[in-house]
mmCIF file of C-alpha atoms and ligand atoms in Angstrom:
data_model
loop_
_atom_site.group_PDB
_atom_site.id
_atom_site.type_symbol
_atom_site.label_atom_id
_atom_site.label_comp_id
_atom_site.label_asym_id
_atom_site.label_seq_id
_atom_site.Cartn_x
_atom_site.Cartn_y
_atom_site.Cartn_z
ATOM 1 C CA MET A 1 73.923 51.320 121.327
ATOM 2 C CA ALA A 2 74.256 51.522 125.078
ATOM 3 C CA VAL A 3 76.907 52.392 127.657
ATOM 4 C CA LEU A 4 77.559 50.048 130.588
ATOM 5 C CA VAL A 5 78.697 51.928 133.694
ATOM 6 C CA THR A 6 80.256 49.701 136.350
ATOM 7 C CA GLY A 7 80.181 51.217 139.828
ATOM 8 C CA GLY A 8 77.409 53.490 138.579
ATOM 9 C CA ALA A 9 75.814 53.765 142.033
ATOM 10 C CA GLY A 10 78.991 55.219 143.530
ATOM 11 C CA TYR A 11 80.100 58.814 143.888
ATOM 12 C CA ILE A 12 81.745 59.368 140.510
ATOM 13 C CA GLY A 13 79.773 56.665 138.696
ATOM 14 C CA SER A 14 76.395 58.131 139.659
ATOM 15 C CA ASN A 15 77.474 61.556 138.397
ATOM 16 C CA MET A 16 78.549 59.867 135.155
ATOM 17 C CA VAL A 17 75.175 58.167 134.776
ATOM 18 C CA LEU A 18 73.375 61.500 135.252
ATOM 19 C CA ALA A 19 75.541 63.152 132.595
ATOM 20 C CA LEU A 20 75.018 60.316 130.093
ATOM 21 C CA HIS A 21 71.300 60.368 130.757
ATOM 22 C CA ASP A 22 71.232 64.177 130.322
ATOM 23 C CA ARG A 23 72.963 63.656 126.965
ATOM 24 C CA GLY A 24 70.343 61.147 125.847
ATOM 25 C CA GLU A 25 72.600 58.067 125.905
ATOM 26 C CA ARG A 26 71.221 54.646 126.809
ATOM 27 C CA VAL A 27 72.861 53.584 130.074
ATOM 28 C CA ILE A 28 72.972 50.325 132.053
ATOM 29 C CA VAL A 29 74.458 50.275 135.541
ATOM 30 C CA LEU A 30 76.269 47.318 137.111
ATOM 31 C CA ASP A 31 77.095 47.789 140.791
ATOM 32 C CA ASP A 32 77.369 45.373 143.721
ATOM 33 C CA LEU A 33 76.199 48.116 146.153
ATOM 34 C CA SER A 34 79.127 47.357 148.460
ATOM 35 C CA THR A 35 79.644 51.108 148.750
ATOM 36 C CA GLY A 36 77.243 52.510 146.155
ATOM 37 C CA LEU A 37 73.650 53.503 146.836
ATOM 38 C CA ARG A 38 70.663 52.574 144.705
ATOM 39 C CA ASP A 39 68.936 55.871 145.479
ATOM 40 C CA LEU A 40 71.655 57.859 143.697
ATOM 41 C CA LEU A 41 70.312 56.429 140.420
ATOM 42 C CA LEU A 42 67.382 57.587 138.377
ATOM 43 C CA PRO A 43 64.607 54.959 138.541
ATOM 44 C CA GLU A 44 64.405 54.782 134.739
ATOM 45 C CA VAL A 45 68.056 53.713 134.346
ATOM 46 C CA PRO A 46 68.366 49.898 134.076
ATOM 47 C CA PHE A 47 70.256 48.608 137.105
ATOM 48 C CA VAL A 48 71.904 45.228 137.678
ATOM 49 C CA GLN A 49 73.175 44.403 141.148
ATOM 50 C CA GLY A 50 76.181 42.149 140.822
ATOM 51 C CA ASP A 51 79.897 41.597 140.598
ATOM 52 C CA ILE A 52 82.133 42.753 137.736
ATOM 53 C CA GLY A 53 84.075 39.505 138.147
ATOM 54 C CA ASP A 54 81.026 37.286 137.522
ATOM 55 C CA ASP A 55 81.531 35.882 134.002
ATOM 56 C CA SER A 56 78.037 34.502 133.553
ATOM 57 C CA LEU A 57 76.413 37.725 134.745
ATOM 58 C CA LEU A 58 78.595 39.709 132.353
ATOM 59 C CA ASP A 59 77.689 37.387 129.467
ATOM 60 C CA GLN A 60 74.028 37.850 130.323
ATOM 61 C CA ILE A 61 74.328 41.668 130.407
ATOM 62 C CA PHE A 62 76.267 41.865 127.135
ATOM 63 C CA THR A 63 73.845 39.462 125.445
ATOM 64 C CA THR A 64 70.739 41.307 126.642
ATOM 65 C CA HIS A 65 71.860 44.874 125.886
ATOM 66 C CA ALA A 66 73.618 46.176 122.768
ATOM 67 C CA ILE A 67 76.587 47.606 124.656
ATOM 68 C CA ASP A 68 79.189 49.431 122.616
ATOM 69 C CA THR A 69 81.003 51.227 125.452
ATOM 70 C CA VAL A 70 82.010 50.317 128.995
ATOM 71 C CA ILE A 71 82.954 52.973 131.544
ATOM 72 C CA HIS A 72 84.573 51.150 134.424
ATOM 73 C CA PHE A 73 84.487 52.762 137.875
ATOM 74 C CA ALA A 74 83.823 49.791 140.173
ATOM 75 C CA ALA A 75 86.842 49.456 142.449
ATOM 76 C CA ARG A 76 88.112 49.776 145.976
ATOM 77 C CA ILE A 77 89.609 53.229 146.366
ATOM 78 C CA VAL A 78 91.040 53.885 149.823
ATOM 79 C CA VAL A 79 94.823 54.179 149.615
ATOM 80 C CA PRO A 80 95.633 53.241 153.278
ATOM 81 C CA ASP A 81 93.238 50.256 153.145
ATOM 82 C CA SER A 82 95.180 48.953 150.165
ATOM 83 C CA VAL A 83 98.333 48.940 152.292
ATOM 84 C CA THR A 84 96.725 46.679 154.914
ATOM 85 C CA ASP A 85 94.714 44.568 152.429
ATOM 86 C CA PRO A 86 96.788 44.383 149.226
ATOM 87 C CA LEU A 87 95.319 41.068 148.067
ATOM 88 C CA GLY A 88 91.787 42.390 148.439
ATOM 89 C CA TYR A 89 92.755 45.345 146.243
ATOM 90 C CA TYR A 90 94.475 43.199 143.615
ATOM 91 C CA LEU A 91 91.414 40.913 143.502
ATOM 92 C CA ASN A 92 88.826 43.679 143.231
ATOM 93 C CA ASN A 93 90.712 46.164 141.115
ATOM 94 C CA THR A 94 92.951 44.005 138.940
ATOM 95 C CA VAL A 95 91.681 40.422 138.744
ATOM 96 C CA LYS A 96 88.041 41.455 138.351
ATOM 97 C CA ALA A 97 88.977 44.093 135.761
ATOM 98 C CA HIS A 98 90.575 41.236 133.829
ATOM 99 C CA ARG A 99 87.223 39.398 133.899
ATOM 100 C CA LEU A 100 85.405 42.518 132.691
ATOM 101 C CA ILE A 101 87.882 43.287 129.897
ATOM 102 C CA SER A 102 87.762 39.619 128.805
ATOM 103 C CA ALA A 103 83.972 39.829 128.577
ATOM 104 C CA CYS A 104 84.313 43.006 126.478
ATOM 105 C CA VAL A 105 86.581 41.148 124.060
ATOM 106 C CA ARG A 106 84.216 38.146 123.941
ATOM 107 C CA HIS A 107 81.273 40.385 123.117
ATOM 108 C CA GLY A 108 83.026 42.765 120.706
ATOM 109 C CA VAL A 109 82.665 45.920 122.826
ATOM 110 C CA GLY A 110 84.204 48.791 120.862
ATOM 111 C CA HIS A 111 85.168 51.319 123.545
ATOM 112 C CA PHE A 112 86.372 51.198 127.135
ATOM 113 C CA ILE A 113 87.034 54.078 129.548
ATOM 114 C CA PHE A 114 88.920 53.200 132.716
ATOM 115 C CA SER A 115 89.077 55.207 135.935
ATOM 116 C CA SER A 116 92.764 55.170 136.697
ATOM 117 C CA THR A 117 94.482 57.262 139.302
ATOM 118 C CA ALA A 118 97.246 59.697 140.119
ATOM 119 C CA ALA A 119 98.446 57.032 142.544
ATOM 120 C CA VAL A 120 100.200 55.306 139.600
ATOM 121 C CA TYR A 121 102.916 57.988 139.829
ATOM 122 C CA GLY A 122 103.855 57.626 143.497
ATOM 123 C CA GLU A 123 106.176 60.300 144.861
ATOM 124 C CA SER A 124 106.453 63.092 142.320
ATOM 125 C CA ALA A 125 108.729 65.609 144.079
ATOM 126 C CA SER A 126 107.719 69.178 143.307
ATOM 127 C CA GLN A 127 107.240 68.665 139.583
ATOM 128 C CA ALA A 128 103.793 68.411 138.018
ATOM 129 C CA VAL A 129 103.480 64.895 136.659
ATOM 130 C CA HIS A 130 102.630 64.415 133.020
ATOM 131 C CA GLU A 131 101.521 61.239 131.325
ATOM 132 C CA ALA A 132 105.073 60.176 130.445
ATOM 133 C CA SER A 133 106.421 60.727 133.980
ATOM 134 C CA ASP A 134 107.847 57.734 135.832
ATOM 135 C CA LEU A 135 105.270 55.258 137.089
ATOM 136 C CA LYS A 136 106.296 54.189 140.580
ATOM 137 C CA PRO A 137 103.185 53.621 142.684
ATOM 138 C CA ILE A 138 103.863 53.544 146.411
ATOM 139 C CA SER A 139 100.565 51.876 147.383
ATOM 140 C CA PRO A 140 98.961 48.592 146.307
ATOM 141 C CA TYR A 141 96.004 50.738 145.223
ATOM 142 C CA GLY A 142 98.170 52.548 142.669
ATOM 143 C CA THR A 143 99.740 49.286 141.495
ATOM 144 C CA SER A 144 96.346 47.573 141.215
ATOM 145 C CA LYS A 145 95.181 50.311 138.821
ATOM 146 C CA LEU A 146 98.423 50.531 136.851
ATOM 147 C CA MET A 147 98.201 46.830 136.003
ATOM 148 C CA VAL A 148 94.755 47.450 134.516
ATOM 149 C CA GLU A 149 96.156 50.242 132.339
ATOM 150 C CA TRP A 150 98.727 47.771 131.020
ATOM 151 C CA MET A 151 96.078 45.102 130.403
ATOM 152 C CA LEU A 152 94.030 47.608 128.442
ATOM 153 C CA ARG A 153 97.007 48.813 126.411
ATOM 154 C CA ASP A 154 97.889 45.261 125.405
ATOM 155 C CA THR A 155 94.281 44.197 124.835
ATOM 156 C CA ALA A 156 93.682 47.230 122.623
ATOM 157 C CA ALA A 157 96.725 46.276 120.550
ATOM 158 C CA ALA A 158 95.694 42.639 120.235
ATOM 159 C CA HIS A 159 91.912 42.823 119.932
ATOM 160 C CA GLY A 160 91.042 46.207 118.450
ATOM 161 C CA ILE A 161 89.034 47.559 121.381
ATOM 162 C CA LYS A 162 89.684 51.310 121.768
ATOM 163 C CA ALA A 163 90.525 52.174 125.359
ATOM 164 C CA LEU A 164 91.123 55.326 127.346
ATOM 165 C CA ALA A 165 92.514 55.516 130.878
ATOM 166 C CA LEU A 166 91.877 58.731 132.789
ATOM 167 C CA ARG A 167 94.189 59.250 135.742
ATOM 168 C CA TYR A 168 92.077 61.036 138.318
ATOM 169 C CA PHE A 169 93.683 63.270 140.843
ATOM 170 C CA ASN A 170 91.686 64.120 143.990
ATOM 171 C CA VAL A 171 88.048 64.204 143.009
ATOM 172 C CA ALA A 172 85.828 66.450 145.121
ATOM 173 C CA GLY A 173 82.616 68.461 145.137
ATOM 174 C CA ALA A 174 79.160 67.346 144.076
ATOM 175 C CA ASP A 175 76.699 67.766 141.236
ATOM 176 C CA PRO A 176 75.965 71.541 141.168
ATOM 177 C CA GLN A 177 72.265 70.677 140.748
ATOM 178 C CA GLY A 178 72.428 68.687 143.985
ATOM 179 C CA ARG A 179 71.495 65.331 142.419
ATOM 180 C CA SER A 180 74.508 63.306 143.577
ATOM 181 C CA GLY A 181 77.656 63.518 145.631
ATOM 182 C CA GLN A 182 79.855 61.552 148.030
ATOM 183 C CA SER A 183 77.502 59.485 150.139
ATOM 184 C CA GLY A 184 79.324 56.544 151.672
ATOM 185 C CA HIS A 185 79.676 55.972 155.377
ATOM 186 C CA ASN A 186 83.092 55.978 157.039
ATOM 187 C CA ALA A 187 84.463 58.672 154.751
ATOM 188 C CA THR A 188 88.232 58.873 154.441
ATOM 189 C CA HIS A 189 88.620 61.559 151.767
ATOM 190 C CA LEU A 190 89.761 64.900 153.092
ATOM 191 C CA ILE A 191 87.073 67.274 151.842
ATOM 192 C CA LYS A 192 84.215 64.985 152.867
ATOM 193 C CA VAL A 193 85.761 64.401 156.283
ATOM 194 C CA ALA A 194 86.264 68.150 156.848
ATOM 195 C CA VAL A 195 82.730 68.911 155.649
ATOM 196 C CA GLU A 196 81.314 66.323 158.062
ATOM 197 C CA ALA A 197 83.289 67.940 160.888
ATOM 198 C CA ALA A 198 81.974 71.386 159.904
ATOM 199 C CA LEU A 199 78.390 70.117 159.972
ATOM 200 C CA GLY A 200 78.791 68.451 163.352
ATOM 201 C CA LEU A 201 78.437 64.963 161.868
ATOM 202 C CA ARG A 202 81.732 64.023 163.522
ATOM 203 C CA PRO A 203 83.213 65.604 166.668
ATOM 204 C CA HIS A 204 86.521 66.529 165.010
ATOM 205 C CA MET A 205 88.803 65.574 162.170
ATOM 206 C CA THR A 206 92.403 64.374 162.137
ATOM 207 C CA LEU A 207 95.219 65.881 160.097
ATOM 208 C CA PHE A 208 97.676 63.163 159.045
ATOM 209 C CA GLY A 209 101.223 64.479 158.959
ATOM 210 C CA ALA A 210 102.490 68.060 159.247
ATOM 211 C CA ASP A 211 106.156 67.281 158.646
ATOM 212 C CA TYR A 212 106.164 66.801 154.862
ATOM 213 C CA PRO A 213 108.618 68.775 152.716
ATOM 214 C CA THR A 214 105.867 71.077 151.402
ATOM 215 C CA ARG A 215 105.076 74.795 151.813
ATOM 216 C CA ASP A 216 103.184 74.305 155.099
ATOM 217 C CA GLY A 217 104.273 70.774 156.040
ATOM 218 C CA THR A 218 101.014 69.102 154.960
ATOM 219 C CA CYS A 219 100.360 67.020 151.832
ATOM 220 C CA ILE A 220 99.504 68.753 148.591
ATOM 221 C CA ARG A 221 96.920 67.379 146.171
ATOM 222 C CA ASP A 222 95.401 68.527 142.879
ATOM 223 C CA TYR A 223 91.667 68.603 143.670
ATOM 224 C CA VAL A 224 89.325 68.338 140.668
ATOM 225 C CA HIS A 225 85.590 68.976 140.694
ATOM 226 C CA VAL A 226 83.576 65.844 139.970
ATOM 227 C CA SER A 227 81.549 67.637 137.272
ATOM 228 C CA ASP A 228 84.728 68.573 135.402
ATOM 229 C CA LEU A 229 85.925 64.983 135.735
ATOM 230 C CA ILE A 230 82.656 63.749 134.232
ATOM 231 C CA ALA A 231 82.984 66.288 131.415
ATOM 232 C CA ALA A 232 86.390 64.731 130.680
ATOM 233 C CA HIS A 233 84.694 61.345 130.252
ATOM 234 C CA LEU A 234 82.187 62.807 127.823
ATOM 235 C CA CYS A 235 85.065 64.310 125.823
ATOM 236 C CA GLY A 236 86.717 60.895 126.076
ATOM 237 C CA LEU A 237 83.683 59.123 124.629
ATOM 238 C CA ASP A 238 83.669 61.416 121.595
ATOM 239 C CA TYR A 239 87.432 61.121 121.234
ATOM 240 C CA LEU A 240 87.404 57.312 121.310
ATOM 241 C CA LYS A 241 84.825 57.178 118.559
ATOM 242 C CA GLN A 242 87.044 59.215 116.191
ATOM 243 C CA SER A 243 90.507 58.278 117.378
ATOM 244 C CA PRO A 244 92.554 55.787 115.369
ATOM 245 C CA LYS A 245 94.591 55.029 118.511
ATOM 246 C CA GLY A 246 94.005 51.790 120.386
ATOM 247 C CA PHE A 247 94.962 53.008 123.853
ATOM 248 C CA SER A 248 95.429 56.466 125.326
ATOM 249 C CA VAL A 249 96.030 57.747 128.824
ATOM 250 C CA TYR A 250 95.427 61.240 130.215
ATOM 251 C CA ASN A 251 95.761 63.018 133.529
ATOM 252 C CA CYS A 252 92.563 64.592 134.750
ATOM 253 C CA ALA A 253 93.265 67.571 137.017
ATOM 254 C CA TYR A 254 93.806 71.313 136.938
ATOM 255 C CA GLY A 255 97.560 71.541 137.405
ATOM 256 C CA ARG A 256 97.722 73.269 140.775
ATOM 257 C CA GLY A 257 97.709 71.942 144.293
ATOM 258 C CA ALA A 258 96.142 72.726 147.655
ATOM 259 C CA SER A 259 97.611 71.611 150.971
ATOM 260 C CA VAL A 260 95.609 69.827 153.656
ATOM 261 C CA LEU A 261 95.715 73.027 155.759
ATOM 262 C CA GLU A 262 94.454 75.090 152.818
ATOM 263 C CA VAL A 263 91.539 72.681 152.340
ATOM 264 C CA ILE A 264 90.680 72.839 156.047
ATOM 265 C CA ASP A 265 90.844 76.639 155.919
ATOM 266 C CA SER A 266 88.474 76.706 152.933
ATOM 267 C CA VAL A 267 85.956 74.431 154.671
ATOM 268 C CA LYS A 268 86.103 76.514 157.864
ATOM 269 C CA ARG A 269 85.731 79.779 155.957
ATOM 270 C CA ILE A 270 82.838 78.671 153.763
ATOM 271 C CA SER A 271 80.948 76.821 156.488
ATOM 272 C CA GLY A 272 81.651 79.494 159.074
ATOM 273 C CA VAL A 273 82.467 76.747 161.597
ATOM 274 C CA ASP A 274 85.810 76.538 163.395
ATOM 275 C CA PHE A 275 85.698 72.745 163.903
ATOM 276 C CA SER A 276 88.337 70.891 165.865
ATOM 277 C CA VAL A 277 91.365 69.439 164.014
ATOM 278 C CA LEU A 278 93.571 66.916 165.817
ATOM 279 C CA GLN A 279 97.075 66.341 164.569
ATOM 280 C CA ALA A 280 98.428 62.819 164.017
ATOM 281 C CA GLY A 281 101.429 61.219 162.315
ATOM 282 C CA ARG A 282 101.678 60.415 158.632
ATOM 283 C CA ARG A 283 99.159 58.031 157.057
ATOM 284 C CA ALA A 284 100.567 54.968 155.259
ATOM 285 C CA GLY A 285 100.822 55.271 151.488
ATOM 286 C CA ASP A 286 100.528 59.083 151.288
ATOM 287 C CA PRO A 287 102.902 60.859 148.895
ATOM 288 C CA ALA A 288 103.901 64.392 150.030
ATOM 289 C CA SER A 289 102.734 66.151 146.902
ATOM 290 C CA ILE A 290 101.025 65.204 143.702
ATOM 291 C CA ILE A 291 100.054 67.740 141.070
ATOM 292 C CA ALA A 292 99.151 67.057 137.466
ATOM 293 C CA ASP A 293 100.164 68.486 134.189
ATOM 294 C CA GLY A 294 96.679 68.443 132.675
ATOM 295 C CA GLN A 295 97.491 70.111 129.357
ATOM 296 C CA ALA A 296 97.225 66.997 127.175
ATOM 297 C CA LEU A 297 93.583 66.386 128.095
ATOM 298 C CA ARG A 298 92.695 69.959 127.127
ATOM 299 C CA ARG A 299 94.742 69.814 123.930
ATOM 300 C CA ASP A 300 93.776 66.377 122.583
ATOM 301 C CA LEU A 301 90.260 65.867 123.931
ATOM 302 C CA GLY A 302 89.116 69.510 124.071
ATOM 303 C CA TRP A 303 88.421 69.358 127.814
ATOM 304 C CA GLN A 304 87.332 72.731 129.191
ATOM 305 C CA PRO A 305 86.915 72.621 132.969
ATOM 306 C CA CYS A 306 84.329 75.021 134.443
ATOM 307 C CA HIS A 307 84.669 74.514 138.218
ATOM 308 C CA ASP A 308 88.371 75.083 138.851
ATOM 309 C CA SER A 309 88.084 76.510 142.353
ATOM 310 C CA LEU A 310 88.726 74.837 145.698
ATOM 311 C CA ASP A 311 86.059 77.005 147.333
ATOM 312 C CA GLU A 312 83.478 75.921 144.750
ATOM 313 C CA MET A 313 84.265 72.249 145.366
ATOM 314 C CA VAL A 314 83.903 72.827 149.098
ATOM 315 C CA ARG A 315 80.651 74.762 148.643
ATOM 316 C CA HIS A 316 79.117 71.980 146.555
ATOM 317 C CA ALA A 317 80.362 69.309 148.980
ATOM 318 C CA LEU A 318 78.772 71.234 151.872
ATOM 319 C CA MET A 319 75.490 71.628 149.970
ATOM 320 C CA TRP A 320 75.379 67.925 149.195
ATOM 321 C CA GLU A 321 76.243 66.835 152.717
ATOM 322 C CA ARG A 322 73.528 69.083 154.147
ATOM 323 C CA LYS A 323 70.991 67.656 151.728
ATOM 324 C CA ARG A 324 72.131 64.087 152.343
ATOM 325 C CA SER A 325 72.004 64.520 156.103
ATOM 326 C CA ASN A 326 68.648 66.327 155.998
ATOM 327 C CA LEU A 327 70.174 69.420 157.545
ATOM 328 C CA GLN A 328 68.860 72.938 156.961
ATOM 329 C CA PRO A 329 69.874 74.478 153.627
ATOM 330 C CA TYR A 330 73.264 76.097 153.761
ATOM 331 C CA SER A 331 72.966 79.881 154.053
ATOM 332 C CA HIS A 332 76.103 80.755 152.032
ATOM 333 C CA GLN A 333 75.330 78.645 148.989
ATOM 334 C CA SER A 334 75.738 80.153 145.561
HETATM 335 N N1 UFG B 401 93.830 63.620 155.107
HETATM 336 C C1 UFG B 401 93.851 64.066 156.406
HETATM 337 N N2 UFG B 401 92.796 63.761 157.206
HETATM 338 C C2 UFG B 401 91.718 63.020 156.766
HETATM 339 C C3 UFG B 401 91.709 62.580 155.435
HETATM 340 C C4 UFG B 401 92.789 62.891 154.621
HETATM 341 O O1 UFG B 401 94.802 64.722 156.832
HETATM 342 O O2 UFG B 401 90.807 62.760 157.563
HETATM 343 C C5 UFG B 401 94.953 63.936 154.228
HETATM 344 C C6 UFG B 401 95.683 62.682 153.737
HETATM 345 O O3 UFG B 401 96.621 62.227 154.660
HETATM 346 C C7 UFG B 401 96.274 63.204 152.436
HETATM 347 C C8 UFG B 401 95.244 64.228 151.937
HETATM 348 O O4 UFG B 401 94.449 64.559 153.074
HETATM 349 O O5 UFG B 401 97.448 63.883 152.729
HETATM 350 C C9 UFG B 401 94.341 63.681 150.876
HETATM 351 O O6 UFG B 401 93.827 62.430 151.308
HETATM 352 P P1 UFG B 401 92.539 61.753 150.675
HETATM 353 O O7 UFG B 401 92.256 60.529 151.477
HETATM 354 O O8 UFG B 401 91.452 62.761 150.531
HETATM 355 O O9 UFG B 401 92.988 61.387 149.207
HETATM 356 P P2 UFG B 401 94.268 60.546 148.689
HETATM 357 O O10 UFG B 401 95.255 61.569 148.183
HETATM 358 O O11 UFG B 401 94.753 59.568 149.675
HETATM 359 O O12 UFG B 401 93.663 59.674 147.531
HETATM 360 C C10 UFG B 401 92.934 60.235 146.498
HETATM 361 C C11 UFG B 401 92.062 59.172 145.860
HETATM 362 C C12 UFG B 401 92.862 58.191 145.145
HETATM 363 C C13 UFG B 401 93.853 58.847 144.244
HETATM 364 C C14 UFG B 401 94.656 59.864 144.972
HETATM 365 C C15 UFG B 401 95.577 60.573 144.031
HETATM 366 O O13 UFG B 401 91.296 58.516 146.839
HETATM 367 O O14 UFG B 401 92.008 57.396 144.390
HETATM 368 O O15 UFG B 401 93.796 60.777 145.567
HETATM 369 O O16 UFG B 401 96.343 61.525 144.695
HETATM 370 F F1 UFG B 401 94.693 57.949 143.749
#
């Protein structure tokens, strides 16, 4: 049986495909290449360029390949963009997920893993959020993903598909073997932006908001290394195959936060470059602090993260960006 990875040419999806391939699983990738890159994929992995909302394409894929599991990454992911283009986000992230889940039901797919997000929680005060915390997304992005969780929960109950939603916190870093990492243009995510500034790929970076009620006034996030996130999916695959439960949801993060200033300090320290940081007002849709309680994932799925260090995430992000930009190898890499 095979695994269909939607968005498999993107940052997280391509790391997932590598891990499945390393484990000897049969993998098929569906990606529209709107942000993903074909060259992040191994040539031997079957690739279909297309839209997850295209019913006839989905029918063709499910008829051609014996797919037992879908891991669904394809989505739009920029929180402030979702504030200015909510309908675009609801179409891509919610309506098209409905098409994909419907195709899974039509074709008797047994297992579904969904990339959900910490943004389903919204403002979380100073408490670490756990899976049963209040769900009050403050961006259309968070709402667009939460609706998919609900669709999966109800579809699992009605149709027997076993589904797992993993709520990602702030994913960062790159494959430690240097095979894949964040590659899109017009980066908006903090670590990639800071790394680009450190490598001279942008003249400066901007810090959005220094007046939040946090320890240094800047937003706090729970950064998780992409390789640990992928390991959580592999645990999830094994779990789904044994679990009697129809639908489960888990946070995927380490349970401690770093502020924007702490991230910038780490990038400056590890790169050895004191790049310029401009200060601006708050960015729309940003909660002050969001930290996970990640115990349930460890307890129930046996997740054992190996890269729980902000400096390691930064080091791998720097290595990847240097490779991607054809810069000289980074002298401090380890
Ligand atoms: N930031 C800056 N300057 C930048 C980029 C980001 O100051 O150039 C700040 C943001 O304002 C925010 C923090 O860095 O305070 C983190 O921002 P990111 O854009 O890196 O990440 P987000 O927290 O907005 O979003 C990410 C994922 C979402 C996920 C969310 C959960 O993109 O999918 O984390 O917290 F939902």
